[in-house]
Coordinates of C-alpha atoms in Angstrom, one line a residue:
X20 CA 190.8 117.4 113.0
X21 CA 193.2 114.6 112.9
X22 CA 192.5 111.5 115.0
X23 CA 195.4 110.9 117.3
X24 CA 197.3 107.7 116.9
X25 CA 198.9 105.6 119.6
X26 CA 202.3 106.2 118.1
X27 CA 201.9 109.8 118.7
X28 CA 201.4 109.5 122.5
X29 CA 203.3 111.5 124.7
X30 CA 204.2 111.4 128.6
X31 CA 206.4 112.5 131.0
X32 CA 209.2 111.2 132.7
X33 CA 209.6 107.6 134.5
X34 CA 206.8 106.7 136.5
X35 CA 206.4 104.2 139.4
X36 CA 202.4 104.3 139.3
X37 CA 200.1 104.1 136.1
X38 CA 196.4 104.7 135.5
X39 CA 194.5 103.8 132.5
X40 CA 190.9 105.0 132.2
X41 CA 188.6 104.4 129.3
X42 CA 185.3 106.3 129.2
X43 CA 182.2 106.3 127.2
X44 CA 182.9 109.5 125.7
X45 CA 186.3 108.4 124.7
X46 CA 189.5 106.7 125.7
X47 CA 191.7 108.5 128.3
X48 CA 194.9 107.6 129.7
X49 CA 196.5 109.2 132.5
X50 CA 200.1 108.5 133.6
X51 CA 200.9 109.9 136.7
X52 CA 204.0 110.7 138.8
X53 CA 204.7 111.2 142.4
X54 CA 205.5 115.0 142.3
X55 CA 206.7 115.6 138.7
X56 CA 204.1 115.9 135.9
X57 CA 201.1 114.0 134.5
X58 CA 199.7 113.5 131.0
X59 CA 196.0 113.6 129.9
X60 CA 195.3 111.7 126.9
X61 CA 191.7 111.9 125.1
X62 CA 191.2 109.4 122.3
X63 CA 187.6 110.2 121.0
X64 CA 186.1 108.0 118.3
X65 CA 185.5 111.1 116.6
X66 CA 188.4 113.0 117.4
X67 CA 187.8 116.1 119.2
X68 CA 191.3 117.4 119.6
X69 CA 194.8 117.1 118.6
X70 CA 197.3 115.6 121.1
X71 CA 200.7 117.6 122.0
X72 CA 203.6 115.8 120.5
X73 CA 206.4 117.6 121.8
X74 CA 206.9 115.6 124.9
X75 CA 208.6 112.2 125.6
X76 CA 207.3 108.9 127.1
X77 CA 208.5 106.4 129.5
X78 CA 209.1 103.1 127.3
X79 CA 207.4 100.9 129.3
X80 CA 204.2 103.1 129.7
X81 CA 204.2 103.7 126.2
X82 CA 204.4 99.9 125.1
X83 CA 201.4 99.5 127.6
X84 CA 199.3 101.9 125.5
X85 CA 200.5 100.9 122.4
X86 CA 199.6 97.3 123.3
X87 CA 195.9 98.3 124.3
X88 CA 195.6 100.1 121.3
X89 CA 196.7 97.3 118.9
X90 CA 194.2 94.8 120.6
X91 CA 191.4 97.0 121.0
X92 CA 188.7 96.5 118.1
X93 CA 186.7 99.7 118.1
X94 CA 184.5 98.5 115.7
X95 CA 183.4 95.7 117.9
X96 CA 184.1 97.1 121.3
X97 CA 184.9 93.7 122.9
X98 CA 187.0 93.2 125.7
X99 CA 190.6 94.9 125.8
X100 CA 193.5 93.1 126.3
X101 CA 196.4 94.9 127.9
X102 CA 200.3 94.1 126.4
X103 CA 203.6 95.1 128.2
X104 CA 201.6 97.0 131.0
X105 CA 203.9 96.3 133.8
X106 CA 203.6 99.8 135.5
X107 CA 199.8 99.6 135.5
X108 CA 198.3 100.2 138.9
X109 CA 194.8 101.2 138.2
X110 CA 192.4 99.9 135.1
X111 CA 189.0 101.8 134.9
X112 CA 186.7 100.7 132.0
X113 CA 183.5 101.9 133.9
X114 CA 180.5 102.9 131.9
X115 CA 181.2 101.8 128.5
X116 CA 179.9 99.4 126.1
X117 CA 182.5 96.3 126.3
X118 CA 181.3 93.0 126.2
X119 CA 182.2 89.4 126.3
X120 CA 183.6 87.3 129.1
X121 CA 186.4 88.7 131.3
X122 CA 189.8 87.3 130.4
X123 CA 190.8 85.4 133.4
X124 CA 194.6 86.7 132.8
X125 CA 193.5 90.2 132.7
X126 CA 195.9 91.0 135.6
X127 CA 199.0 89.0 134.1
X128 CA 200.6 92.2 132.4
X129 CA 201.0 93.9 135.6
X130 CA 201.9 92.6 139.2
X131 CA 201.5 96.1 140.5
X132 CA 197.7 96.5 139.5
X133 CA 195.5 97.4 142.6
X134 CA 192.2 99.0 141.2
X135 CA 190.3 97.0 138.5
X136 CA 187.0 98.7 137.6
X137 CA 184.9 97.1 135.0
X138 CA 181.3 98.2 136.1
X139 CA 178.4 99.1 133.9
X140 CA 179.3 97.3 130.6
X141 CA 177.9 94.3 128.8
X142 CA 180.4 91.6 130.4
X143 CA 178.8 88.1 130.5
X144 CA 179.3 84.8 131.4
X145 CA 180.8 83.3 134.5
X146 CA 183.4 85.1 136.8
X147 CA 186.7 84.1 135.8
X148 CA 188.3 81.3 137.5
X149 CA 192.0 82.3 137.2
X150 CA 192.2 85.2 139.1
X151 CA 195.2 84.3 141.2
X152 CA 197.1 86.8 139.1
X153 CA 195.0 89.8 140.6
X154 CA 196.0 88.7 144.2
X155 CA 197.2 92.4 144.7
X156 CA 194.0 93.8 143.7
X157 CA 192.5 95.9 146.5
X158 CA 189.3 97.3 144.7
X159 CA 187.3 94.9 142.2
X160 CA 184.3 96.7 140.7
X161 CA 182.3 94.4 138.5
X162 CA 178.8 95.6 139.2
X163 CA 176.0 96.3 136.7
X164 CA 177.0 93.6 134.1
X165 CA 175.4 90.4 133.0
X166 CA 177.6 87.9 134.9
X167 CA 176.7 84.8 136.0
X168 CA 177.6 81.5 137.7
X169 CA 179.0 81.3 141.2
X170 CA 181.8 82.8 143.1
X171 CA 185.0 81.1 142.2
X172 CA 187.4 79.8 144.8
X173 CA 190.1 82.1 143.3
X174 CA 188.2 85.0 144.5
X175 CA 188.9 84.3 148.1
X176 CA 192.5 84.2 147.4
X177 CA 192.4 88.0 146.7
X178 CA 193.3 88.8 150.5
X179 CA 194.4 92.2 149.9
X180 CA 191.0 93.3 148.7
X181 CA 189.1 96.0 150.7
X182 CA 186.3 96.8 148.2
X183 CA 184.3 94.2 146.3
X184 CA 181.2 95.3 144.2
X185 CA 179.3 92.9 142.4
X186 CA 175.7 94.0 142.6
X187 CA 173.4 94.1 139.7
X188 CA 174.4 90.8 138.0
X189 CA 173.1 87.3 137.6
X190 CA 175.5 85.6 140.1
X191 CA 174.2 82.6 141.9
X192 CA 174.8 79.9 144.4
X193 CA 175.4 80.0 148.1
X194 CA 177.6 82.4 149.9
X195 CA 180.9 80.8 150.5
X196 CA 182.3 80.4 154.0
X197 CA 185.6 81.3 152.3
X198 CA 184.6 84.8 152.5
X199 CA 186.2 85.1 155.7
X200 CA 189.6 84.7 154.1
X201 CA 189.1 88.4 153.0
X202 CA 190.1 89.7 156.3
X203 CA 190.7 93.5 154.7
X204 CA 187.3 93.7 153.3
X205 CA 185.9 97.2 154.1
X206 CA 182.9 97.4 151.6
X207 CA 181.1 94.3 149.8
X208 CA 178.0 94.6 147.9
X209 CA 176.1 91.5 146.5
X210 CA 172.8 93.2 145.8
X211 CA 170.4 92.2 143.0
X212 CA 171.8 88.9 142.2
X213 CA 170.5 85.3 142.8
X214 CA 172.4 84.3 145.8
X215 CA 170.3 81.6 147.5
X216 CA 170.9 79.7 151.0
X217 CA 171.9 80.8 154.5
X218 CA 174.2 83.5 155.1
X219 CA 177.4 82.1 156.4
X220 CA 178.5 82.8 159.9
X221 CA 182.0 84.4 159.0
X222 CA 181.7 87.9 160.0
X223 CA 184.0 87.2 162.8
X224 CA 187.0 87.3 160.5
X225 CA 185.8 90.5 158.7
X226 CA 186.7 93.0 161.6
X227 CA 187.3 95.8 159.3
X228 CA 183.8 95.6 157.5
X229 CA 182.0 98.7 157.5
X230 CA 179.4 98.1 154.6
X231 CA 177.5 95.1 153.8
X232 CA 174.6 94.9 151.3
X233 CA 173.3 91.7 150.0
X234 CA 169.5 93.1 149.2
X235 CA 167.3 91.4 146.4
X236 CA 168.6 87.9 146.6
X237 CA 167.2 84.6 147.9
X238 CA 168.9 84.4 151.1
X239 CA 167.0 82.6 153.7
X240 CA 167.5 81.5 157.5
X241 CA 168.4 83.6 160.5
X242 CA 170.7 86.3 160.7
X243 CA 174.1 85.1 161.8
X244 CA 175.2 85.9 165.4
X245 CA 178.7 86.8 164.1
X246 CA 177.1 89.9 162.6
X247 CA 177.0 91.3 165.8
X248 CA 180.7 91.2 166.1
X249 CA 181.2 93.8 163.3
X250 CA 182.0 96.9 165.4
X251 CA 183.0 98.8 162.5
X252 CA 179.9 98.2 160.5
X253 CA 177.9 101.2 159.5
X254 CA 175.5 99.9 157.0
X255 CA 173.7 96.6 156.9
X256 CA 171.2 96.0 153.9
X257 CA 169.6 92.9 153.6
X258 CA 166.3 94.2 152.0
X259 CA 164.1 92.0 150.0
X260 CA 165.1 88.3 150.8
X261 CA 163.6 85.4 152.6
X262 CA 165.1 85.8 155.9
X263 CA 163.2 84.6 159.0
X264 CA 163.3 84.4 162.6
X265 CA 163.7 87.1 165.4
X266 CA 165.9 90.0 164.9
X267 CA 168.9 89.2 167.3
X268 CA 171.4 91.9 167.1
X269 CA 173.5 93.1 169.7
X270 CA 173.4 96.6 169.2
X271 CA 175.7 97.6 172.3
X272 CA 178.5 95.8 170.1
X273 CA 177.8 97.7 167.1
X274 CA 178.3 101.2 168.0
X275 CA 178.9 102.6 164.6
X276 CA 175.9 101.1 162.7
X277 CA 174.0 104.1 161.1
X278 CA 171.8 102.0 158.4
X279 CA 170.0 99.1 159.4
X280 CA 167.4 97.9 156.2
X281 CA 165.8 94.5 157.1
X282 CA 162.6 95.5 155.0
X283 CA 160.7 92.7 152.8
X284 CA 161.5 89.6 154.8
X285 CA 159.9 87.2 156.9
X286 CA 161.3 88.3 160.3
X287 CA 158.9 87.7 163.3
X288 CA 158.4 88.4 166.9
X289 CA 158.6 91.8 168.5
X290 CA 161.0 94.6 167.6
X291 CA 164.3 94.1 169.9
X292 CA 164.2 96.3 172.9
X293 CA 167.8 96.9 172.2
X294 CA 168.0 98.4 169.0
X295 CA 168.0 102.1 170.7
X296 CA 171.7 100.9 171.9
X297 CA 173.0 101.2 168.5
X298 CA 173.6 104.7 169.4
X299 CA 174.3 106.0 166.0
X300 CA 171.6 104.4 164.3
X301 CA 169.9 106.8 161.8
X302 CA 167.8 104.8 159.3
X303 CA 165.8 101.7 160.5
X304 CA 163.7 99.8 157.9
X305 CA 161.8 96.9 159.3
X306 CA 158.8 97.2 156.7
X307 CA 157.1 94.3 155.1
X308 CA 157.7 91.6 157.7
X309 CA 155.8 89.7 160.1
X310 CA 156.5 91.7 163.4
X311 CA 154.0 91.9 166.2
X312 CA 153.2 93.5 169.7
X313 CA 153.8 97.3 170.1
X314 CA 156.7 99.9 169.6
X315 CA 158.9 99.2 172.5
X316 CA 159.1 101.9 175.3
X317 CA 162.9 102.0 174.9
X318 CA 162.5 103.7 171.6
X319 CA 162.0 106.9 173.8
X320 CA 165.8 106.8 174.3
X321 CA 166.5 106.6 170.3
X322 CA 168.1 110.2 170.1
X323 CA 170.1 109.3 166.8
X324 CA 166.9 107.9 164.9
X325 CA 165.9 109.9 161.7
X326 CA 164.3 107.8 159.2
X327 CA 161.7 104.9 160.4
X328 CA 159.6 102.7 158.5
X329 CA 157.5 99.8 160.3
X330 CA 155.0 99.6 157.3
X331 CA 153.3 96.2 156.5
X332 CA 153.6 94.6 160.0
X333 CA 151.0 93.5 162.6
X334 CA 151.8 96.1 165.3
X335 CA 149.0 97.3 167.4
X336 CA 148.2 100.5 169.5
X337 CA 148.9 103.4 167.5
X338 CA 148.3 105.7 170.3
X339 CA 151.1 104.4 172.3
X340 CA 153.3 104.1 169.2
X341 CA 153.1 108.0 168.7
X342 CA 153.2 108.9 172.5
X343 CA 156.8 107.0 172.4
X344 CA 158.3 107.9 169.1
X345 CA 157.4 111.7 169.7
X346 CA 160.2 111.6 172.0
X347 CA 162.8 110.6 169.0
X348 CA 164.1 114.3 168.5
X349 CA 165.6 113.8 165.1
X350 CA 162.7 112.0 163.6
X351 CA 162.0 113.3 160.3
X352 CA 160.4 110.4 158.4
X353 CA 158.0 108.0 159.8
X354 CA 155.9 105.5 157.7
X355 CA 153.4 103.2 159.8
X356 CA 151.3 102.1 156.7
X357 CA 149.0 98.8 157.1
X358 CA 149.2 98.2 160.8
X359 CA 146.7 98.9 163.4
X360 CA 143.8 97.3 161.8
X361 CA 141.6 97.0 164.9
X362 CA 139.7 100.5 164.1
X363 CA 141.8 102.4 166.6
X364 CA 141.9 106.0 166.5
X365 CA 145.0 108.2 166.5
X366 CA 145.8 109.9 169.8
X367 CA 143.8 113.2 169.9
X368 CA 145.8 115.1 172.1
X369 CA 149.1 114.6 174.1
X370 CA 151.5 114.8 171.4
X371 CA 153.9 117.7 171.1
X372 CA 157.1 116.0 169.5
X373 CA 157.6 115.4 166.1
X374 CA 158.9 118.9 165.7
X375 CA 161.4 118.0 162.7
X376 CA 159.0 115.6 161.0
X377 CA 159.0 116.2 157.1
X378 CA 157.4 112.8 155.9
X379 CA 154.6 111.1 157.9
X380 CA 152.6 108.1 156.2
X381 CA 149.9 106.4 158.1
X382 CA 148.0 104.7 155.3
X383 CA 145.5 101.9 155.3
X384 CA 145.4 101.3 158.9
X385 CA 141.5 101.2 159.3
X386 CA 142.2 104.4 161.6
X387 CA 138.8 106.2 162.8
X388 CA 137.8 109.6 164.3
X389 CA 138.7 112.9 162.9
X390 CA 141.9 114.1 161.6
X391 CA 143.9 115.0 164.8
X392 CA 144.6 118.5 165.4
X393 CA 148.1 118.3 166.7
X394 CA 149.1 117.6 163.3
X395 CA 148.9 121.5 162.9
X396 CA 152.0 121.8 165.0
X397 CA 154.3 119.7 162.3
X398 CA 155.3 123.0 160.7
X399 CA 158.3 121.3 158.8
X400 CA 156.0 118.7 157.2
X401 CA 156.2 118.2 153.5
X402 CA 154.3 115.1 152.9
X403 CA 151.4 113.8 154.6
X404 CA 149.5 110.4 153.7
X405 CA 146.7 109.3 155.8
X406 CA 144.8 107.7 153.0
X407 CA 142.9 104.5 153.2
X408 CA 141.6 105.1 156.6
X409 CA 137.9 105.9 157.8
X410 CA 138.6 109.5 159.1
X411 CA 135.3 111.4 159.1
X412 CA 134.5 115.1 159.8
X413 CA 135.6 117.8 157.5
X414 CA 139.1 118.8 156.3
X415 CA 140.7 121.0 158.6
X416 CA 141.4 124.5 157.5
X417 CA 145.1 124.5 159.1
X418 CA 146.2 122.0 156.5
X419 CA 146.4 124.4 154.1
X420 CA 148.2 126.6 156.6
X421 CA 151.3 124.3 156.8
X422 CA 154.0 126.3 154.7
X423 CA 156.1 123.2 153.6
X424 CA 153.2 121.0 153.1
X425 CA 153.3 119.8 149.1
X426 CA 152.1 116.4 149.0
X427 CA 148.8 115.9 150.8
X428 CA 146.9 112.5 150.4
X429 CA 143.5 112.4 152.2
X430 CA 141.9 109.9 149.5
X431 CA 139.5 106.9 150.7
X432 CA 138.0 108.0 153.8
X433 CA 134.8 109.5 154.9
X434 CA 135.7 113.2 154.9
X435 CA 132.6 115.5 154.2
X436 CA 131.8 119.3 154.1
X437 CA 133.5 121.7 151.4
X438 CA 137.0 122.2 150.1
X439 CA 138.7 124.6 152.9
X440 CA 139.8 127.9 150.9
X441 CA 143.4 127.5 152.7
X442 CA 144.2 124.6 150.1
X443 CA 143.9 127.0 147.4
X444 CA 146.6 129.2 149.5
X445 CA 149.4 126.6 150.1
X446 CA 152.6 128.4 150.0
X447 CA 154.6 125.4 148.8
X448 CA 152.6 125.2 145.7
X449 CA 152.7 128.5 144.6
X450 CA 154.8 129.4 141.7
X451 CA 158.4 130.2 142.6
X452 CA 158.5 128.8 146.0
X453 CA 161.4 126.7 146.6
X454 CA 160.8 125.4 150.4
X455 CA 159.8 122.0 148.9
X456 CA 163.1 121.2 147.7
X457 CA 165.1 122.7 150.8
X458 CA 166.7 119.8 152.9
X459 CA 164.9 117.3 150.9
X460 CA 167.8 115.3 149.3
X461 CA 168.2 112.7 151.6
X462 CA 167.5 109.2 150.6
X463 CA 164.5 107.2 151.7
X464 CA 164.9 103.7 150.8
X465 CA 161.7 102.5 152.0
X466 CA 158.7 104.9 150.6
X467 CA 156.6 103.3 147.8
X468 CA 153.6 105.0 146.4
X469 CA 151.1 104.0 144.2
X470 CA 150.2 106.1 141.0
X471 CA 146.8 106.5 139.3
X472 CA 147.7 103.2 137.1
X473 CA 148.2 101.4 140.1
X474 CA 151.7 100.7 139.6
X475 CA 154.1 101.0 142.6
X476 CA 156.7 103.7 142.3
X477 CA 159.5 103.9 144.9
X478 CA 160.7 107.4 145.7
X479 CA 164.0 107.7 147.0
X480 CA 163.9 111.4 148.3
X481 CA 161.2 113.5 149.3
X482 CA 161.9 116.1 146.7
X483 CA 161.2 113.3 143.9
X484 CA 157.6 113.1 144.9
X485 CA 155.2 115.1 142.7
X486 CA 153.6 118.2 144.4
X487 CA 150.1 116.7 144.8
X488 CA 146.6 117.0 146.2
X489 CA 144.7 113.9 146.3
X490 CA 141.4 114.0 148.1
X491 CA 139.4 111.4 145.9
X492 CA 136.9 108.9 147.2
X493 CA 135.5 111.2 150.0
X494 CA 132.2 112.7 150.6
X495 CA 133.1 116.3 149.7
X496 CA 130.2 118.8 148.5
X497 CA 130.2 122.3 147.2
X498 CA 132.1 123.8 144.3
X499 CA 135.9 123.5 143.2
X500 CA 137.7 126.5 144.4
X501 CA 138.8 129.0 141.6
X502 CA 141.9 129.6 143.8
X503 CA 143.3 126.5 142.7
X504 CA 144.6 128.1 139.5
X505 CA 147.0 130.0 141.8
X506 CA 149.0 126.7 142.7
X507 CA 151.2 127.0 139.5
X508 CA 153.8 124.3 141.1
X509 CA 151.0 121.7 141.7
X510 CA 151.5 118.4 139.4
X511 CA 148.6 116.2 140.5
X512 CA 145.0 117.2 141.7
X513 CA 142.7 114.5 142.4
X514 CA 139.1 115.3 143.4
X515 CA 137.4 112.2 142.0
X516 CA 134.6 110.3 143.3
X517 CA 133.1 113.1 145.7
X518 CA 129.9 114.9 145.3
X519 CA 131.3 118.2 143.9
X520 CA 129.0 120.6 142.1
X521 CA 129.0 123.5 140.3
X522 CA 131.3 124.6 137.1
X523 CA 135.1 123.6 136.3
X524 CA 136.8 127.0 137.0
X525 CA 138.3 128.3 134.2
X526 CA 141.0 129.9 136.4
X527 CA 142.4 126.4 136.7
X528 CA 144.3 127.0 133.6
X529 CA 146.8 128.9 136.1
X530 CA 148.1 125.6 137.3
X531 CA 150.8 125.5 134.6
X532 CA 152.7 122.5 136.0
X533 CA 149.5 120.2 136.3
X534 CA 150.2 116.8 135.0
X535 CA 147.1 115.1 136.4
X536 CA 143.5 116.4 136.8
X537 CA 140.8 113.8 138.1
X538 CA 137.2 115.3 138.5
X539 CA 135.3 112.3 137.5
X540 CA 132.5 110.9 139.5
X541 CA 131.0 114.1 140.8
X542 CA 128.2 116.4 140.1
X543 CA 129.8 118.9 137.9
X544 CA 127.8 120.9 135.4
X545 CA 128.5 123.4 132.8
X546 CA 131.0 123.4 129.9
X547 CA 134.7 122.4 130.1
X548 CA 136.7 125.6 129.9
X549 CA 138.6 125.9 126.8
X550 CA 141.4 127.8 128.6
X551 CA 142.5 124.3 130.1
X552 CA 144.0 123.5 126.6
X553 CA 146.8 125.8 127.7
X554 CA 148.1 123.3 130.3
X555 CA 151.1 121.8 128.2
X556 CA 152.0 119.1 130.7
X557 CA 148.6 117.8 131.1
X558 CA 149.0 114.1 130.5
X559 CA 145.8 112.7 132.3
X560 CA 142.2 114.6 132.5
X561 CA 139.2 112.7 133.3
X562 CA 135.9 114.2 133.9
X563 CA 133.9 111.0 133.3
X564 CA 130.0 110.6 134.8
X565 CA 129.3 114.2 135.6
X566 CA 126.5 116.4 134.1
X567 CA 128.8 118.6 131.7
X568 CA 127.6 119.9 128.5
X569 CA 128.9 121.4 125.1
X570 CA 131.7 120.9 123.1
X571 CA 135.0 119.3 124.6
X572 CA 137.8 121.7 123.7
X573 CA 139.9 120.6 120.8
X574 CA 143.6 121.5 121.3
X575 CA 146.7 121.2 123.2
X576 CA 147.0 117.8 125.4
X577 CA 143.3 117.4 124.8
X578 CA 144.0 115.8 121.6
X579 CA 145.8 112.9 123.3
X580 CA 143.0 111.9 125.8
X581 CA 140.4 109.1 125.3
X582 CA 136.7 109.1 125.0
X583 CA 136.7 107.1 128.2
X584 CA 137.9 110.3 129.8
X585 CA 134.5 112.2 129.0
X586 CA 132.0 109.4 129.1
X587 CA 129.0 109.4 131.2
X588 CA 128.2 113.0 130.1
X589 CA 125.4 112.5 127.6
X590 CA 125.4 116.3 126.8
X591 CA 129.0 116.4 125.9
X592 CA 129.9 116.6 122.2
X593 CA 132.9 116.7 119.8
X594 CA 136.5 115.5 119.7
X595 CA 136.2 111.6 120.6
X596 CA 132.4 112.0 121.1
X597 CA 129.3 112.3 118.9
X598 CA 129.5 115.2 116.5
X599 CA 128.1 118.7 118.0
X600 CA 125.3 120.2 116.2
X601 CA 126.3 122.7 113.7
X602 CA 126.2 126.1 114.9
X603 CA 124.8 127.4 111.6
X604 CA 121.8 125.0 111.6
X605 CA 121.1 125.8 115.1
X606 CA 120.9 129.5 114.5
X607 CA 118.9 129.1 111.5
X608 CA 116.5 127.1 113.5
X609 CA 116.2 129.5 116.4
X610 CA 115.9 132.6 114.0
X611 CA 113.3 130.9 111.8
X612 CA 110.9 130.2 115.1
X613 CA 111.7 133.5 116.5
X614 CA 110.5 135.6 113.2
X615 CA 107.3 133.6 112.5
X616 CA 104.3 136.5 112.1
X617 CA 101.0 136.0 113.3
X618 CA 100.0 135.5 109.4
X619 CA 102.6 132.7 108.8
X620 CA 101.8 131.1 112.0
X621 CA 98.1 130.7 110.8
X622 CA 99.2 129.5 107.5
X623 CA 101.5 126.9 109.1
X624 CA 98.3 125.6 111.3
X625 CA 96.3 125.1 108.3
X626 CA 99.0 123.1 106.5
X627 CA 99.6 121.1 109.7
X628 CA 96.0 120.3 109.9
X629 CA 95.8 118.9 106.3
X630 CA 98.8 117.3 106.7
X631 CA 97.6 115.2 109.9
X632 CA 94.4 114.4 108.2
X633 CA 96.4 113.0 105.2
X634 CA 98.6 110.7 107.7
X635 CA 95.4 109.4 109.3
X636 CA 93.8 108.2 106.2
X637 CA 96.8 106.8 104.9
X638 CA 97.2 104.9 108.3
X639 CA 93.9 103.4 108.0
X640 CA 94.4 102.1 104.5
X641 CA 97.5 100.3 105.5
X642 CA 96.2 99.1 108.5
X643 CA 93.4 97.4 106.6
X644 CA 95.7 95.7 104.0
X645 CA 97.9 94.4 106.6
X646 CA 95.0 92.8 108.6
X647 CA 93.6 91.1 105.5
X648 CA 97.1 89.7 104.7
X649 CA 97.4 88.1 108.1
X650 CA 93.9 86.7 108.1
X651 CA 94.5 84.9 104.7
X652 CA 98.0 83.5 106.0
X653 CA 96.5 82.0 109.1
X654 CA 99.9 82.1 110.5
X655 CA 98.9 82.6 114.1
X656 CA 102.2 84.3 114.6
X657 CA 102.6 87.1 117.2
X658 CA 104.4 90.2 116.2
X659 CA 106.5 92.4 118.6
X660 CA 107.3 96.1 118.0

């Protein structure tokens, strides 16, 4: 098929607006009119289709595209220059491989340009200083490039701008006080750059601002007081900076705020009592700060709150916290990890709320006592992590009866007894059950979980968590449940560092989605079932330090494992371990011993007697010779055998 040339481009009648979009899979130009017709142009580097040539094109628009074609070097995919594009209103190069510096005169060709999208390319160098020609631009997208330097003054002359996206670059320097000139801003994202210094107190001039994100920079100091003047603000994300002081926000003046993310900073003091006055606040992340005190009683009135993370602070009185938070009727995700380090107990009773809870994480809090029974009422629970505490007693049977639970982490506690059979009957882990995906697509910007390699993984959605049963580092006894083989949707099973005994059930080959099987440091006996080689997704298998015997199965994923995964089992052989004794030799030896007749036995005994006498005589002679040599040498040396 012939590649379409720029001279063969066609369009429709005269237009007052034009849009040029260039996409990774090809180059596409769309010339639009108010109510007439439009042209779809697809220009692929490997041409996929011929372009219609039976239409006429407006001369100015054609000149714009011809100029673009003449200046674009397809071999290098550098920076395109537009020529004669006086009607151009939108220029979109998103998600391509363009590179180089951005031409300061990119807007010179058209006084009508409103939308400029250069995101997700390889542009580098400083932001262009000569952006005055782009004064009519309302949307500027430069995110996900390699741009550096600081913010040029000309940027703040673009007073028509409503959307500014600079996230994912290497831009540095202080945030300018001239930002207040951009009074029409609705959305601004400065995340994942190198901005430093204070956040300027300029928000009084940004009355239309609805979205402000500057996460993962190097910002310091207190929250500017003018933030509370943003009555239209919906999202405020300042996560992962070095901000400090108390959290002083007047939520009464911020009625539309729905997401507040101040995690991973150095804020101190108590949680503000007035936060529930943000009547539309759904997501609140205050994790990894230096906040102290107890959860304020006013949180009982937090009727809009859905997702709350307070992990990594210095809060106290978990019983009070749970008694208060149970009154949040919409609460679905609660993370309280690394708080309450006084050896406290979770409330044993009096908790009747949390009926919409889907994710509950209270890990590494040094909590004592048994697993509280009120958790059995959380019928919507999908994720429960109470690891790294001091819980004792047995694992409750009702945990396996929570129909939606697919991620359970009870590791690093002092739980004993046998594995309850209900864990092998969990409905959410049986093949074909889709309950764990239902309603789990909401973003969770604050949940970080460590995998077996100790690397921190952030899970943005509940459904992105791997279905898991993690019961390691406890005092569990008894046998591994053969019924685990029915959990075909289980991805991770970790029973390591317990006192489990008996055989590894061959039925475990039924866990067809299994990726990680950890059974090390137990008292398991018998052989490793060869049926486990059928687990095609198994990437980690560890049975080290048990009492297993026999040949390690060779095949499937077992060929990818290390000898470290089998060490501490002296009777195991094959694969990466010592060679197994030949079955033929073992059979010959056994058969020979079993078929000795009495006559042969007597003959064998006589032969053995003469051999013994001969060995004794030789030993005496050799000993005498050695003694004489030693006496003659007078060496006086001591010999160690």
